[in-house]
Short mmCIF file of C-alpha atoms in Angstrom, two decimals:
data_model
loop_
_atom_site.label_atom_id
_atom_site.label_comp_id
_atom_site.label_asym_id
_atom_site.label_seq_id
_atom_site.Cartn_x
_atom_site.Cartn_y
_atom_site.Cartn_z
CA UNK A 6 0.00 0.00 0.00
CA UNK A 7 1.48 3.47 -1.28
CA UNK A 8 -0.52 5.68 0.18
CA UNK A 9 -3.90 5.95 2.69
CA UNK A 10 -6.89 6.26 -0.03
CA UNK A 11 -9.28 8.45 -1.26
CA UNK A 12 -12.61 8.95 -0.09
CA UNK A 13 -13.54 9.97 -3.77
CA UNK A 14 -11.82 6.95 -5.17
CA UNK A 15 -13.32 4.20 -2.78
CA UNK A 16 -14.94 1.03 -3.45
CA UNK A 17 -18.58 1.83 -4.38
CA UNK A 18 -21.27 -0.90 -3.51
CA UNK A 19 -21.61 -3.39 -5.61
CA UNK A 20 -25.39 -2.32 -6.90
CA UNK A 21 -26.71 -6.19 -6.00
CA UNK A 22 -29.93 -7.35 -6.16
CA UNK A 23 -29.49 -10.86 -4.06
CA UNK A 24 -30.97 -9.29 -0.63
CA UNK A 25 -33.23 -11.83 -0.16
CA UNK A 26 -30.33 -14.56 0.00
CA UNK A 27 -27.64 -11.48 1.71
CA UNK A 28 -29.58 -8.81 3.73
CA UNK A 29 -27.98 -5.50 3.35
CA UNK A 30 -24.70 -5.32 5.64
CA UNK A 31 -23.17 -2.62 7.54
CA UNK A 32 -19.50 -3.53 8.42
CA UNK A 33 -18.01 -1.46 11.50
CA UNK A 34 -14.53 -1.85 12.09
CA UNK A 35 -11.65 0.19 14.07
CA UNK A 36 -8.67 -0.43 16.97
CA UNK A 37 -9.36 -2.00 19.31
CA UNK A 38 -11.26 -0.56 22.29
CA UNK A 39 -12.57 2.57 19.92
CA UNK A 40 -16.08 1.69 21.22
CA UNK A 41 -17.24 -0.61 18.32
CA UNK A 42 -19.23 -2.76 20.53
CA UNK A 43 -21.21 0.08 22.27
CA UNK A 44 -21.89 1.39 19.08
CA UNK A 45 -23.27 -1.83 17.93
CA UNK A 46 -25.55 -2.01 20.83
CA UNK A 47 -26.61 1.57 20.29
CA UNK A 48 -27.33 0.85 16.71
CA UNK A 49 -29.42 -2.08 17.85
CA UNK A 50 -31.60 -0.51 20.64
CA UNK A 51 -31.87 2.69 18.20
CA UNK A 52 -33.38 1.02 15.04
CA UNK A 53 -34.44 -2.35 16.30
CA UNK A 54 -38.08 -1.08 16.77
CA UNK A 55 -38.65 0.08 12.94
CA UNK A 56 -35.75 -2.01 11.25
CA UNK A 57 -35.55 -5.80 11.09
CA UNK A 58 -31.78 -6.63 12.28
CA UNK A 59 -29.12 -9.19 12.98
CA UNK A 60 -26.02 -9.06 14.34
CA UNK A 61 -22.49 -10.59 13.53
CA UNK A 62 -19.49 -10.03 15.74
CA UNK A 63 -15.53 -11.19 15.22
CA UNK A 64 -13.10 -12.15 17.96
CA UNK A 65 -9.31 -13.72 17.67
CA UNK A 66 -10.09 -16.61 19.80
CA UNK A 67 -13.18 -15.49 22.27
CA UNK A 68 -17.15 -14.56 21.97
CA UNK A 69 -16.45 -11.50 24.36
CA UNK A 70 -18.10 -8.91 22.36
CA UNK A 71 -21.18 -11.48 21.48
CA UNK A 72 -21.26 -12.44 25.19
CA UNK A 73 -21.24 -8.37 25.64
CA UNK A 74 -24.72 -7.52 23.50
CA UNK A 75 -26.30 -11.02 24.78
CA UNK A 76 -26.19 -9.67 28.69
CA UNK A 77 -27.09 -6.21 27.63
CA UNK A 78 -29.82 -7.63 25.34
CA UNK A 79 -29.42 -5.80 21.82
CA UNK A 80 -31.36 -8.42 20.56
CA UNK A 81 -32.64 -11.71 21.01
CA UNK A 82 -29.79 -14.17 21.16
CA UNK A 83 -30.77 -16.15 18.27
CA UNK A 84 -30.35 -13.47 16.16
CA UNK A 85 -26.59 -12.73 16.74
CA UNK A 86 -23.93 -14.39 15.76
CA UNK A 87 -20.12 -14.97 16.58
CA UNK A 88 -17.00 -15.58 14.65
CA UNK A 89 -13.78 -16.69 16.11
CA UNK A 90 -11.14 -15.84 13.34
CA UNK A 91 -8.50 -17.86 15.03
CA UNK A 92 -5.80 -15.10 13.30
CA UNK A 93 -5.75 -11.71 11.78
CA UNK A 94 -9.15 -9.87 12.62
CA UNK A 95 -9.02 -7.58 8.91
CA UNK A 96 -8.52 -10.80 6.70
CA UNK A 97 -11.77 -12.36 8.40
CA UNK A 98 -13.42 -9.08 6.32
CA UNK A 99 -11.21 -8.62 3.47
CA UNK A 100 -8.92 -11.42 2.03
CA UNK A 101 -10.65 -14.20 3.14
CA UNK A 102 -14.42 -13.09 4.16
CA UNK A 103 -16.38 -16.21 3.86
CA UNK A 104 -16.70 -16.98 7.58
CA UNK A 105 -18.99 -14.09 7.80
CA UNK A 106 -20.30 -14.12 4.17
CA UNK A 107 -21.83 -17.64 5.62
CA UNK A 108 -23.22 -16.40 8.77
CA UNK A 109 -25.05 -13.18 7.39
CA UNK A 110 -26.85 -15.53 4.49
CA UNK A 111 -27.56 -18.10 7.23
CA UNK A 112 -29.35 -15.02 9.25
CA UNK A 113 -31.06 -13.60 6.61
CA UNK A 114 -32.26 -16.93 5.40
CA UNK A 115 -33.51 -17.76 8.61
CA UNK A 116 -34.66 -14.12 9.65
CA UNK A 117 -34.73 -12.52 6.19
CA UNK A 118 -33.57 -9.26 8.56
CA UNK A 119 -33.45 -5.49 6.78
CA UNK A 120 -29.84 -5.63 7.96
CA UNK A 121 -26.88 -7.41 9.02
CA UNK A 122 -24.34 -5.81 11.40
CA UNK A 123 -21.01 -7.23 11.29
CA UNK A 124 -18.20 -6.28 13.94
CA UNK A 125 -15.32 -7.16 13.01
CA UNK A 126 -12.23 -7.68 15.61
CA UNK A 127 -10.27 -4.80 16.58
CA UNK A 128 -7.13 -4.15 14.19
CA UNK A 129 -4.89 -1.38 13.20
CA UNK A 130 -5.51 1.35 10.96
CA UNK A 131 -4.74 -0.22 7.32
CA UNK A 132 -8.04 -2.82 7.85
CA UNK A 133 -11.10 -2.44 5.77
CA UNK A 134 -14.03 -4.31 4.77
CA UNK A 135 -14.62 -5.69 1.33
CA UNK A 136 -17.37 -4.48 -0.67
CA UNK A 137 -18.16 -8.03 -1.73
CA UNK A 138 -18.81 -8.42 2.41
CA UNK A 139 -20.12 -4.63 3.50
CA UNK A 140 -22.42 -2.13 1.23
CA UNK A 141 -21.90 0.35 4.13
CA UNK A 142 -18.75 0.60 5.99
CA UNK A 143 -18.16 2.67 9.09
CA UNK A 144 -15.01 2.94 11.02
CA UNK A 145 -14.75 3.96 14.40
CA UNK A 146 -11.75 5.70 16.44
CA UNK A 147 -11.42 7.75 19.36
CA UNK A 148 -10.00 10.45 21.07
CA UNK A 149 -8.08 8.32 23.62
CA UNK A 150 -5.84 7.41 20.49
CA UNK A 151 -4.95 11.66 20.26
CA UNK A 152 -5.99 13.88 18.14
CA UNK A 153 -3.46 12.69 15.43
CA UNK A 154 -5.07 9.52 14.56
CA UNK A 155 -7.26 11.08 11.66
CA UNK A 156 -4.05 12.46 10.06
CA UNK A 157 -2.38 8.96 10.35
CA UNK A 158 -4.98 7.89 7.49
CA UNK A 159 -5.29 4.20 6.61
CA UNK A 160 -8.33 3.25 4.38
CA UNK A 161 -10.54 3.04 7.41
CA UNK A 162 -10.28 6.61 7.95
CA UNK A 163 -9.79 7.71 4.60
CA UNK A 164 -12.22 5.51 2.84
CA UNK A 165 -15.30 4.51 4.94
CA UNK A 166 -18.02 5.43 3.98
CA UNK A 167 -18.28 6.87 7.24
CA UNK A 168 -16.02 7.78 10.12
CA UNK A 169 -17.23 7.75 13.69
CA UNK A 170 -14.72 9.54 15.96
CA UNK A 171 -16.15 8.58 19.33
CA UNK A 172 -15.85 9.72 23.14
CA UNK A 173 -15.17 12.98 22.55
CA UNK A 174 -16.05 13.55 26.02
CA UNK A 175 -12.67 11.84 27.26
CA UNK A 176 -11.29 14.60 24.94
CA UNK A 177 -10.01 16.99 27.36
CA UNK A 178 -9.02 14.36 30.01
CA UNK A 179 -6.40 12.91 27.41
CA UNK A 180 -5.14 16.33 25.84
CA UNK A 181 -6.73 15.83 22.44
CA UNK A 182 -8.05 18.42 20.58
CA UNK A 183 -11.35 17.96 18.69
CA UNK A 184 -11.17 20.60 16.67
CA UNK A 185 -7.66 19.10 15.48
CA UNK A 186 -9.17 16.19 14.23
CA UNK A 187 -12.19 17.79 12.89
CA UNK A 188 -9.73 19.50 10.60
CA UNK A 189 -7.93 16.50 9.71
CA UNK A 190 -10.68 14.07 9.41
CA UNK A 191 -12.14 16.47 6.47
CA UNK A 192 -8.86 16.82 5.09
CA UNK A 193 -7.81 13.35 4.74
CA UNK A 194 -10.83 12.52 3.85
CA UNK A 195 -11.96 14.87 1.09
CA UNK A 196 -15.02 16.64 3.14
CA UNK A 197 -16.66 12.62 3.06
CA UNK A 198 -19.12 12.29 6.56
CA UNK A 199 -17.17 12.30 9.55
CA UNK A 200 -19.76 12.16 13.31
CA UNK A 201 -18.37 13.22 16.53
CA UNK A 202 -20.24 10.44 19.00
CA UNK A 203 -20.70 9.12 22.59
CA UNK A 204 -21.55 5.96 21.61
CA UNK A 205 -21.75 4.84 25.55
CA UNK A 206 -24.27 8.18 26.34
CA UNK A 207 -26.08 8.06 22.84
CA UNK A 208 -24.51 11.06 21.68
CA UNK A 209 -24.33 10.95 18.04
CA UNK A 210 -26.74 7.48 17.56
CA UNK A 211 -29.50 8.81 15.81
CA UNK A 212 -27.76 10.38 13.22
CA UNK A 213 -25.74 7.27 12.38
CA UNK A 214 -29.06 5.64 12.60
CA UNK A 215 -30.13 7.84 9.91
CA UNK A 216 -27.36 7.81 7.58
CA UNK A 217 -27.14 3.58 7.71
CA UNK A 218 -31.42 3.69 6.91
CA UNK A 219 -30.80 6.29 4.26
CA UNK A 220 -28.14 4.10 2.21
CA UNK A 221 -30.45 0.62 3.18
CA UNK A 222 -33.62 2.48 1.25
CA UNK A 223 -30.74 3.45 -1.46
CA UNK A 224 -29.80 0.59 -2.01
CA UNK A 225 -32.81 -2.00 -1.30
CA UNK A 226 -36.20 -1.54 -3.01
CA UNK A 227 -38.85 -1.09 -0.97
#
């Protein structure tokens, strides 16, 4: 890899038609401890009322983050799913994706779900979902990782179809400036949609909410 990526020169969907075998799937990735699990279970409890939804989470070698949204009841159990990747967490969602290709078609078969959400495991900041896996793709930081992670690039920042920088209320307690990585996130990447969020206090949920509805009704005929 050369360089980071351009938002203007990402991977578009793939335009598919197959969502009655493949629901529509929203891949969140990010380090780990950015708050990708929270915002899973604030995506859940925010949409789960309207929106038909399944879940899919990735871990190394446990079910931690499964185990996580099962005791604080984001949705009924049978609907969520684990992978243990047993190696690299960004290969389980780029190189080699068909652990969770398998488990979102064996959800939406069984569910036929608006939407699958796949976590994937927390990695470093050159992972990013396929588009033959994701037809949205968020990717989450935080502040605790300073305000020069948005600079630092990687084609989760720069190519996502959305960035969530989240607890920006740690911001001050850890010296980072949010302002600094407002800046930076627009910069590297190209103006694209970048939310400041509490995933943990809700701040921000609704209008992810919004922007992951608005691409399902884009992309999925009603």
């Amino acid at each position: 890899m050369e360089n980071p990526g351009l938002f203007t020169a990402r991977d578009q969907p793939l335009g598919r038609t197959d969502w009655k075998k493949r629901a529509f799937t929203v891949g969140i990735g990010g380090p780990v401890g950015s708050g990708k699990t929270a915002l899973v279970l604030a995506l859940c409890k925010a949409m789960r009322d309207k929106h038909g939804i399944c879940v899919v989470t990735n871990d190394i070698f446990t079910r931690e983050d499964w185990e996580f949204l099962v005791r604080n009841k984001a949705l009924p159990e049978e609907r969520m799913r684990c992978v243990e990747t047993g190696g690299c967490p960004h290969a389980a969602i780029r190189e080699d994706y068909s652990l969770n290709m398998e488990e979102v078609k064996e959800l939406t078969k069984k569910f036929q779900p608006d939407m699958v959400i796949i976590e994937s495991g927390g990695d470093n900041l050159a992972a990013n979902y396929s588009r033959e896996l994701a037809d949205y793709i968020i990717y989450v930081i935080d502040v605790a990782g300073g305000d020069k992670i948005p600079r630092k690039g990687g084609p989760g920042i720069t190519q996502s179809d959305l960035l969530v920088v989240n607890k920006t209320d740690l911001a001050e307690a850890v010296g980072a400036d949010l302002n600094v990585m407002q800046r930076d996130a627009a910069l590297m990447r190209q103006g694209g949609p970048t939310l400041f969020t509490q995933a943990k206090h809700g701040v921000g949920i609704p209008e992810i909410s919004r922007l992951i509805v608005a691409a399902y009704e884009a992309a999925v005929p009603l």
